[in-house]
Amino acid sequence: MQESIVAQKKRNRPIAITDVAIEKVPRTHIFGFTNEQNQFIQEMHREVLRVAKELCEKYKSNSMEAVILLDSHTWDSWIIKGKKDRIVDIKNNPKAKEVLDTSTKNSLLLLHNHPSTGTFSARDLRTFCNNDSLYIMTVVGNDGSVYVLMKNVGFDPSAVLEEYGRLAEQFEKQGCKYNATEAIKYMLKNAEKYNMSYKKGRKKI
């Protein structure tokens, strides 16, 4: 018998993207954006899952990922598709790479899916910190759940990465097997301390 979605989530395994999951993606309420803009972001989250679903079907794997880069001024968008090894490399779309590297500070949104439905990873945090053009990063799980991370006034990328390294080392010394995950979890829980805003789903940010 096929393992249930609930069981797969508990084991942090990739789950299949369904049309139901795509339809139930919630509308985010991000401060500074109009209702129409938040609705557009919702539709882009659905598009991320649609693209990822096509990739999963193509490669016969539930682990495929997709990214949409979004300009908050023009609302132009660029899609970056993961390859067979799942990893999404923005270099796969040269124009998107150029936009990420040359856009003004805090002008872009990066939307991507997580097959296991989890929140932000250490790799996500590094991407978020290492690109000044990124203002907001979101994760949409294969089950339709949405997480949002936003830079606030006073955000210091170097300090955030330094704190992440310190926490990961601290958890490792404490014998924590998943020290990187625990470090990220702590920082998201205390996001305001690091001049970030973090939320899940429909809550306002």
mmCIF file with all atom_site columns, C-alpha atoms in Angstrom:
data_model
loop_
_atom_site.group_PDB
_atom_site.id
_atom_site.type_symbol
_atom_site.label_atom_id
_atom_site.label_alt_id
_atom_site.label_comp_id
_atom_site.label_asym_id
_atom_site.label_entity_id
_atom_site.label_seq_id
_atom_site.pdbx_PDB_ins_code
_atom_site.Cartn_x
_atom_site.Cartn_y
_atom_site.Cartn_z
_atom_site.occupancy
_atom_site.B_iso_or_equiv
_atom_site.pdbx_formal_charge
_atom_site.auth_seq_id
_atom_site.auth_comp_id
_atom_site.auth_asym_id
_atom_site.auth_atom_id
_atom_site.pdbx_PDB_model_num
ATOM 1   C CA . MET A 1 1   ? 0.000  0.000  0.000   1.00 0.00 ? 1   MET A CA 1
ATOM 2   C CA . GLN A 1 2   ? 1.269  3.464  -0.881  1.00 0.00 ? 2   GLN A CA 1
ATOM 3   C CA . GLU A 1 3   ? 2.540  5.400  2.116   1.00 0.00 ? 3   GLU A CA 1
ATOM 4   C CA . SER A 1 4   ? 0.165  8.172  3.210   1.00 0.00 ? 4   SER A CA 1
ATOM 5   C CA . ILE A 1 5   ? 1.067  11.823 2.750   1.00 0.00 ? 5   ILE A CA 1
ATOM 6   C CA . VAL A 1 6   ? 0.953  12.319 6.534   1.00 0.00 ? 6   VAL A CA 1
ATOM 7   C CA . ALA A 1 7   ? 3.469  9.515  7.044   1.00 0.00 ? 7   ALA A CA 1
ATOM 8   C CA . GLN A 1 8   ? 5.726  10.933 4.337   1.00 0.00 ? 8   GLN A CA 1
ATOM 9   C CA . LYS A 1 9   ? 5.643  14.364 5.995   1.00 0.00 ? 9   LYS A CA 1
ATOM 10  C CA . LYS A 1 10  ? 6.597  12.878 9.362   1.00 0.00 ? 10  LYS A CA 1
ATOM 11  C CA . ARG A 1 11  ? 9.598  11.236 7.735   1.00 0.00 ? 11  ARG A CA 1
ATOM 12  C CA . ASN A 1 12  ? 10.480 14.455 5.881   1.00 0.00 ? 12  ASN A CA 1
ATOM 13  C CA . ARG A 1 13  ? 10.189 12.654 2.564   1.00 0.00 ? 13  ARG A CA 1
ATOM 14  C CA . PRO A 1 14  ? 9.257  14.262 -0.756  1.00 0.00 ? 14  PRO A CA 1
ATOM 15  C CA . ILE A 1 15  ? 5.560  14.045 -1.514  1.00 0.00 ? 15  ILE A CA 1
ATOM 16  C CA . ALA A 1 16  ? 3.772  14.122 -4.842  1.00 0.00 ? 16  ALA A CA 1
ATOM 17  C CA . ILE A 1 17  ? 2.327  17.448 -6.002  1.00 0.00 ? 17  ILE A CA 1
ATOM 18  C CA . THR A 1 18  ? -1.405 17.203 -6.620  1.00 0.00 ? 18  THR A CA 1
ATOM 19  C CA . ASP A 1 19  ? -3.859 19.561 -8.302  1.00 0.00 ? 19  ASP A CA 1
ATOM 20  C CA . VAL A 1 20  ? -5.594 19.842 -4.918  1.00 0.00 ? 20  VAL A CA 1
ATOM 21  C CA . ALA A 1 21  ? -2.361 21.061 -3.297  1.00 0.00 ? 21  ALA A CA 1
ATOM 22  C CA . ILE A 1 22  ? -1.860 23.628 -6.061  1.00 0.00 ? 22  ILE A CA 1
ATOM 23  C CA . GLU A 1 23  ? -5.409 24.918 -5.669  1.00 0.00 ? 23  GLU A CA 1
ATOM 24  C CA . LYS A 1 24  ? -5.176 25.258 -1.881  1.00 0.00 ? 24  LYS A CA 1
ATOM 25  C CA . VAL A 1 25  ? -2.028 27.434 -1.905  1.00 0.00 ? 25  VAL A CA 1
ATOM 26  C CA . PRO A 1 26  ? -2.998 30.337 0.398   1.00 0.00 ? 26  PRO A CA 1
ATOM 27  C CA . ARG A 1 27  ? -2.789 34.017 -0.414  1.00 0.00 ? 27  ARG A CA 1
ATOM 28  C CA . THR A 1 28  ? -0.031 35.668 1.562   1.00 0.00 ? 28  THR A CA 1
ATOM 29  C CA . HIS A 1 29  ? -0.544 39.049 3.219   1.00 0.00 ? 29  HIS A CA 1
ATOM 30  C CA . ILE A 1 30  ? 2.830  40.730 2.870   1.00 0.00 ? 30  ILE A CA 1
ATOM 31  C CA . PHE A 1 31  ? 3.139  44.268 4.219   1.00 0.00 ? 31  PHE A CA 1
ATOM 32  C CA . GLY A 1 32  ? 3.699  46.876 1.521   1.00 0.00 ? 32  GLY A CA 1
ATOM 33  C CA . PHE A 1 33  ? 1.910  44.955 -1.215  1.00 0.00 ? 33  PHE A CA 1
ATOM 34  C CA . THR A 1 34  ? -1.643 45.549 -2.402  1.00 0.00 ? 34  THR A CA 1
ATOM 35  C CA . ASN A 1 35  ? -4.326 42.868 -2.377  1.00 0.00 ? 35  ASN A CA 1
ATOM 36  C CA . GLU A 1 36  ? -3.867 42.494 -6.125  1.00 0.00 ? 36  GLU A CA 1
ATOM 37  C CA . GLN A 1 37  ? -0.112 42.083 -5.754  1.00 0.00 ? 37  GLN A CA 1
ATOM 38  C CA . ASN A 1 38  ? -0.528 39.515 -2.981  1.00 0.00 ? 38  ASN A CA 1
ATOM 39  C CA . GLN A 1 39  ? -2.987 37.688 -5.208  1.00 0.00 ? 39  GLN A CA 1
ATOM 40  C CA . PHE A 1 40  ? -0.414 37.700 -8.009  1.00 0.00 ? 40  PHE A CA 1
ATOM 41  C CA . ILE A 1 41  ? 2.204  36.262 -5.633  1.00 0.00 ? 41  ILE A CA 1
ATOM 42  C CA . GLN A 1 42  ? -0.291 33.537 -4.714  1.00 0.00 ? 42  GLN A CA 1
ATOM 43  C CA . GLU A 1 43  ? -0.685 32.671 -8.392  1.00 0.00 ? 43  GLU A CA 1
ATOM 44  C CA . MET A 1 44  ? 3.093  32.602 -8.824  1.00 0.00 ? 44  MET A CA 1
ATOM 45  C CA . HIS A 1 45  ? 3.333  30.152 -5.910  1.00 0.00 ? 45  HIS A CA 1
ATOM 46  C CA . ARG A 1 46  ? 0.858  27.953 -7.744  1.00 0.00 ? 46  ARG A CA 1
ATOM 47  C CA . GLU A 1 47  ? 2.932  28.297 -10.904 1.00 0.00 ? 47  GLU A CA 1
ATOM 48  C CA . VAL A 1 48  ? 6.031  27.146 -9.000  1.00 0.00 ? 48  VAL A CA 1
ATOM 49  C CA . LEU A 1 49  ? 4.175  23.954 -8.088  1.00 0.00 ? 49  LEU A CA 1
ATOM 50  C CA . ARG A 1 50  ? 2.850  23.503 -11.625 1.00 0.00 ? 50  ARG A CA 1
ATOM 51  C CA . VAL A 1 51  ? 6.360  23.720 -13.052 1.00 0.00 ? 51  VAL A CA 1
ATOM 52  C CA . ALA A 1 52  ? 7.760  21.432 -10.343 1.00 0.00 ? 52  ALA A CA 1
ATOM 53  C CA . LYS A 1 53  ? 4.939  18.942 -10.979 1.00 0.00 ? 53  LYS A CA 1
ATOM 54  C CA . GLU A 1 54  ? 5.843  18.806 -14.668 1.00 0.00 ? 54  GLU A CA 1
ATOM 55  C CA . LEU A 1 55  ? 9.490  18.214 -13.747 1.00 0.00 ? 55  LEU A CA 1
ATOM 56  C CA . CYS A 1 56  ? 8.514  15.456 -11.307 1.00 0.00 ? 56  CYS A CA 1
ATOM 57  C CA . GLU A 1 57  ? 6.515  13.743 -14.038 1.00 0.00 ? 57  GLU A CA 1
ATOM 58  C CA . LYS A 1 58  ? 9.336  14.190 -16.561 1.00 0.00 ? 58  LYS A CA 1
ATOM 59  C CA . TYR A 1 59  ? 12.020 12.728 -14.301 1.00 0.00 ? 59  TYR A CA 1
ATOM 60  C CA . LYS A 1 60  ? 9.703  10.327 -12.425 1.00 0.00 ? 60  LYS A CA 1
ATOM 61  C CA . SER A 1 61  ? 10.752 11.777 -9.075  1.00 0.00 ? 61  SER A CA 1
ATOM 62  C CA . ASN A 1 62  ? 8.878  13.735 -6.400  1.00 0.00 ? 62  ASN A CA 1
ATOM 63  C CA . SER A 1 63  ? 12.110 15.528 -5.468  1.00 0.00 ? 63  SER A CA 1
ATOM 64  C CA . MET A 1 64  ? 12.231 18.044 -8.305  1.00 0.00 ? 64  MET A CA 1
ATOM 65  C CA . GLU A 1 65  ? 12.415 21.758 -7.530  1.00 0.00 ? 65  GLU A CA 1
ATOM 66  C CA . ALA A 1 66  ? 11.585 24.943 -9.416  1.00 0.00 ? 66  ALA A CA 1
ATOM 67  C CA . VAL A 1 67  ? 12.228 28.639 -8.785  1.00 0.00 ? 67  VAL A CA 1
ATOM 68  C CA . ILE A 1 68  ? 10.480 31.802 -9.920  1.00 0.00 ? 68  ILE A CA 1
ATOM 69  C CA . LEU A 1 69  ? 12.360 35.084 -9.594  1.00 0.00 ? 69  LEU A CA 1
ATOM 70  C CA . LEU A 1 70  ? 10.009 38.056 -9.403  1.00 0.00 ? 70  LEU A CA 1
ATOM 71  C CA . ASP A 1 71  ? 10.719 41.779 -9.811  1.00 0.00 ? 71  ASP A CA 1
ATOM 72  C CA . SER A 1 72  ? 8.608  43.730 -7.311  1.00 0.00 ? 72  SER A CA 1
ATOM 73  C CA . HIS A 1 73  ? 8.732  46.889 -9.447  1.00 0.00 ? 73  HIS A CA 1
ATOM 74  C CA . THR A 1 74  ? 7.840  45.583 -12.901 1.00 0.00 ? 74  THR A CA 1
ATOM 75  C CA . TRP A 1 75  ? 6.375  42.203 -11.851 1.00 0.00 ? 75  TRP A CA 1
ATOM 76  C CA . ASP A 1 76  ? 8.396  40.516 -14.569 1.00 0.00 ? 76  ASP A CA 1
ATOM 77  C CA . SER A 1 77  ? 9.235  36.908 -13.742 1.00 0.00 ? 77  SER A CA 1
ATOM 78  C CA . TRP A 1 78  ? 11.858 34.325 -14.650 1.00 0.00 ? 78  TRP A CA 1
ATOM 79  C CA . ILE A 1 79  ? 11.535 30.566 -14.198 1.00 0.00 ? 79  ILE A CA 1
ATOM 80  C CA . ILE A 1 80  ? 14.502 28.386 -13.252 1.00 0.00 ? 80  ILE A CA 1
ATOM 81  C CA . LYS A 1 81  ? 13.981 24.638 -13.534 1.00 0.00 ? 81  LYS A CA 1
ATOM 82  C CA . GLY A 1 82  ? 15.803 21.975 -11.576 1.00 0.00 ? 82  GLY A CA 1
ATOM 83  C CA . LYS A 1 83  ? 17.697 19.305 -13.468 1.00 0.00 ? 83  LYS A CA 1
ATOM 84  C CA . LYS A 1 84  ? 17.586 15.541 -13.046 1.00 0.00 ? 84  LYS A CA 1
ATOM 85  C CA . ASP A 1 85  ? 19.724 15.737 -9.909  1.00 0.00 ? 85  ASP A CA 1
ATOM 86  C CA . ARG A 1 86  ? 16.970 17.963 -8.396  1.00 0.00 ? 86  ARG A CA 1
ATOM 87  C CA . ILE A 1 87  ? 19.241 20.918 -7.613  1.00 0.00 ? 87  ILE A CA 1
ATOM 88  C CA . VAL A 1 88  ? 18.126 24.271 -9.005  1.00 0.00 ? 88  VAL A CA 1
ATOM 89  C CA . ASP A 1 89  ? 21.019 26.358 -10.295 1.00 0.00 ? 89  ASP A CA 1
ATOM 90  C CA . ILE A 1 90  ? 20.050 29.887 -11.257 1.00 0.00 ? 90  ILE A CA 1
ATOM 91  C CA . LYS A 1 91  ? 22.735 29.723 -13.947 1.00 0.00 ? 91  LYS A CA 1
ATOM 92  C CA . ASN A 1 92  ? 20.307 27.453 -15.809 1.00 0.00 ? 92  ASN A CA 1
ATOM 93  C CA . ASN A 1 93  ? 18.532 30.691 -16.740 1.00 0.00 ? 93  ASN A CA 1
ATOM 94  C CA . PRO A 1 94  ? 21.218 33.263 -17.685 1.00 0.00 ? 94  PRO A CA 1
ATOM 95  C CA . LYS A 1 95  ? 18.728 36.141 -17.742 1.00 0.00 ? 95  LYS A CA 1
ATOM 96  C CA . ALA A 1 96  ? 17.526 35.319 -14.223 1.00 0.00 ? 96  ALA A CA 1
ATOM 97  C CA . LYS A 1 97  ? 21.145 35.173 -13.049 1.00 0.00 ? 97  LYS A CA 1
ATOM 98  C CA . GLU A 1 98  ? 21.792 38.591 -14.592 1.00 0.00 ? 98  GLU A CA 1
ATOM 99  C CA . VAL A 1 99  ? 18.690 40.042 -12.927 1.00 0.00 ? 99  VAL A CA 1
ATOM 100 C CA . LEU A 1 100 ? 19.697 38.623 -9.535  1.00 0.00 ? 100 LEU A CA 1
ATOM 101 C CA . ASP A 1 101 ? 23.200 40.072 -9.839  1.00 0.00 ? 101 ASP A CA 1
ATOM 102 C CA . THR A 1 102 ? 22.304 43.528 -11.183 1.00 0.00 ? 102 THR A CA 1
ATOM 103 C CA . SER A 1 103 ? 18.943 44.510 -9.679  1.00 0.00 ? 103 SER A CA 1
ATOM 104 C CA . THR A 1 104 ? 18.684 47.193 -7.023  1.00 0.00 ? 104 THR A CA 1
ATOM 105 C CA . LYS A 1 105 ? 18.763 46.323 -3.345  1.00 0.00 ? 105 LYS A CA 1
ATOM 106 C CA . ASN A 1 106 ? 15.635 44.669 -1.916  1.00 0.00 ? 106 ASN A CA 1
ATOM 107 C CA . SER A 1 107 ? 13.765 44.633 -5.224  1.00 0.00 ? 107 SER A CA 1
ATOM 108 C CA . LEU A 1 108 ? 13.325 40.909 -5.920  1.00 0.00 ? 108 LEU A CA 1
ATOM 109 C CA . LEU A 1 109 ? 11.289 38.007 -4.600  1.00 0.00 ? 109 LEU A CA 1
ATOM 110 C CA . LEU A 1 110 ? 12.552 34.440 -4.936  1.00 0.00 ? 110 LEU A CA 1
ATOM 111 C CA . LEU A 1 111 ? 9.823  31.798 -4.830  1.00 0.00 ? 111 LEU A CA 1
ATOM 112 C CA . HIS A 1 112 ? 10.656 28.078 -4.776  1.00 0.00 ? 112 HIS A CA 1
ATOM 113 C CA . ASN A 1 113 ? 9.218  24.736 -3.735  1.00 0.00 ? 113 ASN A CA 1
ATOM 114 C CA . HIS A 1 114 ? 10.407 22.232 -1.138  1.00 0.00 ? 114 HIS A CA 1
ATOM 115 C CA . PRO A 1 115 ? 9.473  18.634 -1.995  1.00 0.00 ? 115 PRO A CA 1
ATOM 116 C CA . SER A 1 116 ? 9.527  17.578 1.662   1.00 0.00 ? 116 SER A CA 1
ATOM 117 C CA . THR A 1 117 ? 7.225  20.505 2.607   1.00 0.00 ? 117 THR A CA 1
ATOM 118 C CA . GLY A 1 118 ? 9.722  21.831 5.158   1.00 0.00 ? 118 GLY A CA 1
ATOM 119 C CA . THR A 1 119 ? 10.596 25.463 5.782   1.00 0.00 ? 119 THR A CA 1
ATOM 120 C CA . PHE A 1 120 ? 13.805 27.312 4.859   1.00 0.00 ? 120 PHE A CA 1
ATOM 121 C CA . SER A 1 121 ? 17.116 25.456 4.703   1.00 0.00 ? 121 SER A CA 1
ATOM 122 C CA . ALA A 1 122 ? 20.668 26.576 5.438   1.00 0.00 ? 122 ALA A CA 1
ATOM 123 C CA . ARG A 1 123 ? 21.237 26.822 1.676   1.00 0.00 ? 123 ARG A CA 1
ATOM 124 C CA . ASP A 1 124 ? 18.195 29.091 1.415   1.00 0.00 ? 124 ASP A CA 1
ATOM 125 C CA . LEU A 1 125 ? 19.521 31.335 4.182   1.00 0.00 ? 125 LEU A CA 1
ATOM 126 C CA . ARG A 1 126 ? 22.885 31.699 2.446   1.00 0.00 ? 126 ARG A CA 1
ATOM 127 C CA . THR A 1 127 ? 21.192 32.616 -0.838  1.00 0.00 ? 127 THR A CA 1
ATOM 128 C CA . PHE A 1 128 ? 18.953 35.088 1.011   1.00 0.00 ? 128 PHE A CA 1
ATOM 129 C CA . CYS A 1 129 ? 21.935 36.750 2.693   1.00 0.00 ? 129 CYS A CA 1
ATOM 130 C CA . ASN A 1 130 ? 24.401 36.683 -0.182  1.00 0.00 ? 130 ASN A CA 1
ATOM 131 C CA . ASN A 1 131 ? 22.174 38.537 -2.662  1.00 0.00 ? 131 ASN A CA 1
ATOM 132 C CA . ASP A 1 132 ? 21.398 42.150 -1.783  1.00 0.00 ? 132 ASP A CA 1
ATOM 133 C CA . SER A 1 133 ? 18.781 42.294 -4.538  1.00 0.00 ? 133 SER A CA 1
ATOM 134 C CA . LEU A 1 134 ? 16.617 39.761 -2.699  1.00 0.00 ? 134 LEU A CA 1
ATOM 135 C CA . TYR A 1 135 ? 13.999 41.327 -0.450  1.00 0.00 ? 135 TYR A CA 1
ATOM 136 C CA . ILE A 1 136 ? 11.740 38.340 0.122   1.00 0.00 ? 136 ILE A CA 1
ATOM 137 C CA . MET A 1 137 ? 12.201 34.594 -0.186  1.00 0.00 ? 137 MET A CA 1
ATOM 138 C CA . THR A 1 138 ? 9.328  32.142 -0.044  1.00 0.00 ? 138 THR A CA 1
ATOM 139 C CA . VAL A 1 139 ? 8.983  28.384 0.148   1.00 0.00 ? 139 VAL A CA 1
ATOM 140 C CA . VAL A 1 140 ? 5.897  26.591 -1.116  1.00 0.00 ? 140 VAL A CA 1
ATOM 141 C CA . GLY A 1 141 ? 5.737  22.983 0.021   1.00 0.00 ? 141 GLY A CA 1
ATOM 142 C CA . ASN A 1 142 ? 4.571  20.236 -2.299  1.00 0.00 ? 142 ASN A CA 1
ATOM 143 C CA . ASP A 1 143 ? 1.480  20.077 -0.084  1.00 0.00 ? 143 ASP A CA 1
ATOM 144 C CA . GLY A 1 144 ? 0.628  23.739 -0.805  1.00 0.00 ? 144 GLY A CA 1
ATOM 145 C CA . SER A 1 145 ? 1.940  25.219 2.450   1.00 0.00 ? 145 SER A CA 1
ATOM 146 C CA . VAL A 1 146 ? 3.737  28.571 2.175   1.00 0.00 ? 146 VAL A CA 1
ATOM 147 C CA . TYR A 1 147 ? 6.535  30.142 4.241   1.00 0.00 ? 147 TYR A CA 1
ATOM 148 C CA . VAL A 1 148 ? 7.771  33.734 3.855   1.00 0.00 ? 148 VAL A CA 1
ATOM 149 C CA . LEU A 1 149 ? 11.062 35.334 4.933   1.00 0.00 ? 149 LEU A CA 1
ATOM 150 C CA . MET A 1 150 ? 11.573 39.102 4.537   1.00 0.00 ? 150 MET A CA 1
ATOM 151 C CA . LYS A 1 151 ? 14.432 41.512 5.233   1.00 0.00 ? 151 LYS A CA 1
ATOM 152 C CA . ASN A 1 152 ? 13.636 44.394 7.585   1.00 0.00 ? 152 ASN A CA 1
ATOM 153 C CA . VAL A 1 153 ? 15.401 47.697 8.206   1.00 0.00 ? 153 VAL A CA 1
ATOM 154 C CA . GLY A 1 154 ? 18.780 47.019 9.803   1.00 0.00 ? 154 GLY A CA 1
ATOM 155 C CA . PHE A 1 155 ? 19.192 43.566 8.273   1.00 0.00 ? 155 PHE A CA 1
ATOM 156 C CA . ASP A 1 156 ? 22.892 42.650 8.312   1.00 0.00 ? 156 ASP A CA 1
ATOM 157 C CA . PRO A 1 157 ? 23.619 39.632 6.101   1.00 0.00 ? 157 PRO A CA 1
ATOM 158 C CA . SER A 1 158 ? 27.135 39.118 7.439   1.00 0.00 ? 158 SER A CA 1
ATOM 159 C CA . ALA A 1 159 ? 25.914 39.146 11.039  1.00 0.00 ? 159 ALA A CA 1
ATOM 160 C CA . VAL A 1 160 ? 23.102 36.710 10.213  1.00 0.00 ? 160 VAL A CA 1
ATOM 161 C CA . LEU A 1 161 ? 25.459 34.235 8.546   1.00 0.00 ? 161 LEU A CA 1
ATOM 162 C CA . GLU A 1 162 ? 27.949 34.570 11.385  1.00 0.00 ? 162 GLU A CA 1
ATOM 163 C CA . GLU A 1 163 ? 25.199 33.864 13.912  1.00 0.00 ? 163 GLU A CA 1
ATOM 164 C CA . TYR A 1 164 ? 24.037 30.860 11.903  1.00 0.00 ? 164 TYR A CA 1
ATOM 165 C CA . GLY A 1 165 ? 27.567 29.435 11.957  1.00 0.00 ? 165 GLY A CA 1
ATOM 166 C CA . ARG A 1 166 ? 27.843 30.010 15.693  1.00 0.00 ? 166 ARG A CA 1
ATOM 167 C CA . LEU A 1 167 ? 24.523 28.323 16.418  1.00 0.00 ? 167 LEU A CA 1
ATOM 168 C CA . ALA A 1 168 ? 25.250 25.359 14.147  1.00 0.00 ? 168 ALA A CA 1
ATOM 169 C CA . GLU A 1 169 ? 28.560 24.822 15.937  1.00 0.00 ? 169 GLU A CA 1
ATOM 170 C CA . GLN A 1 170 ? 26.856 25.165 19.315  1.00 0.00 ? 170 GLN A CA 1
ATOM 171 C CA . PHE A 1 171 ? 24.213 22.560 18.478  1.00 0.00 ? 171 PHE A CA 1
ATOM 172 C CA . GLU A 1 172 ? 26.898 20.236 17.114  1.00 0.00 ? 172 GLU A CA 1
ATOM 173 C CA . LYS A 1 173 ? 28.846 20.453 20.384  1.00 0.00 ? 173 LYS A CA 1
ATOM 174 C CA . GLN A 1 174 ? 25.628 19.581 22.201  1.00 0.00 ? 174 GLN A CA 1
ATOM 175 C CA . GLY A 1 175 ? 25.491 16.353 20.201  1.00 0.00 ? 175 GLY A CA 1
ATOM 176 C CA . CYS A 1 176 ? 22.637 17.418 17.942  1.00 0.00 ? 176 CYS A CA 1
ATOM 177 C CA . LYS A 1 177 ? 22.617 15.248 14.819  1.00 0.00 ? 177 LYS A CA 1
ATOM 178 C CA . TYR A 1 178 ? 20.797 17.853 12.742  1.00 0.00 ? 178 TYR A CA 1
ATOM 179 C CA . ASN A 1 179 ? 22.683 20.890 14.022  1.00 0.00 ? 179 ASN A CA 1
ATOM 180 C CA . ALA A 1 180 ? 22.198 22.968 10.856  1.00 0.00 ? 180 ALA A CA 1
ATOM 181 C CA . THR A 1 181 ? 18.442 22.382 10.902  1.00 0.00 ? 181 THR A CA 1
ATOM 182 C CA . GLU A 1 182 ? 18.225 23.312 14.578  1.00 0.00 ? 182 GLU A CA 1
ATOM 183 C CA . ALA A 1 183 ? 20.220 26.496 13.965  1.00 0.00 ? 183 ALA A CA 1
ATOM 184 C CA . ILE A 1 184 ? 17.847 27.566 11.194  1.00 0.00 ? 184 ILE A CA 1
ATOM 185 C CA . LYS A 1 185 ? 14.818 26.654 13.299  1.00 0.00 ? 185 LYS A CA 1
ATOM 186 C CA . TYR A 1 186 ? 16.072 28.841 16.160  1.00 0.00 ? 186 TYR A CA 1
ATOM 187 C CA . MET A 1 187 ? 16.765 31.796 13.880  1.00 0.00 ? 187 MET A CA 1
ATOM 188 C CA . LEU A 1 188 ? 13.362 31.624 12.215  1.00 0.00 ? 188 LEU A CA 1
ATOM 189 C CA . LYS A 1 189 ? 11.643 31.428 15.592  1.00 0.00 ? 189 LYS A CA 1
ATOM 190 C CA . ASN A 1 190 ? 13.564 34.536 16.653  1.00 0.00 ? 190 ASN A CA 1
ATOM 191 C CA . ALA A 1 191 ? 13.560 36.243 13.241  1.00 0.00 ? 191 ALA A CA 1
ATOM 192 C CA . GLU A 1 192 ? 12.838 39.744 14.578  1.00 0.00 ? 192 GLU A CA 1
ATOM 193 C CA . LYS A 1 193 ? 16.064 39.553 16.597  1.00 0.00 ? 193 LYS A CA 1
ATOM 194 C CA . TYR A 1 194 ? 17.929 39.381 13.292  1.00 0.00 ? 194 TYR A CA 1
ATOM 195 C CA . ASN A 1 195 ? 15.862 42.091 11.568  1.00 0.00 ? 195 ASN A CA 1
ATOM 196 C CA . MET A 1 196 ? 13.868 39.579 9.548   1.00 0.00 ? 196 MET A CA 1
ATOM 197 C CA . SER A 1 197 ? 10.168 38.747 9.411   1.00 0.00 ? 197 SER A CA 1
ATOM 198 C CA . TYR A 1 198 ? 9.049  35.128 9.119   1.00 0.00 ? 198 TYR A CA 1
ATOM 199 C CA . LYS A 1 199 ? 5.628  33.601 8.792   1.00 0.00 ? 199 LYS A CA 1
ATOM 200 C CA . LYS A 1 200 ? 3.684  30.662 7.508   1.00 0.00 ? 200 LYS A CA 1
ATOM 201 C CA . GLY A 1 201 ? 0.533  30.766 5.401   1.00 0.00 ? 201 GLY A CA 1
ATOM 202 C CA . ARG A 1 202 ? -2.081 33.486 5.551   1.00 0.00 ? 202 ARG A CA 1
ATOM 203 C CA . LYS A 1 203 ? -0.745 35.373 8.567   1.00 0.00 ? 203 LYS A CA 1
ATOM 204 C CA . LYS A 1 204 ? 0.180  38.990 7.929   1.00 0.00 ? 204 LYS A CA 1
ATOM 205 C CA . ILE A 1 205 ? 3.848  39.913 7.769   1.00 0.00 ? 205 ILE A CA 1
#
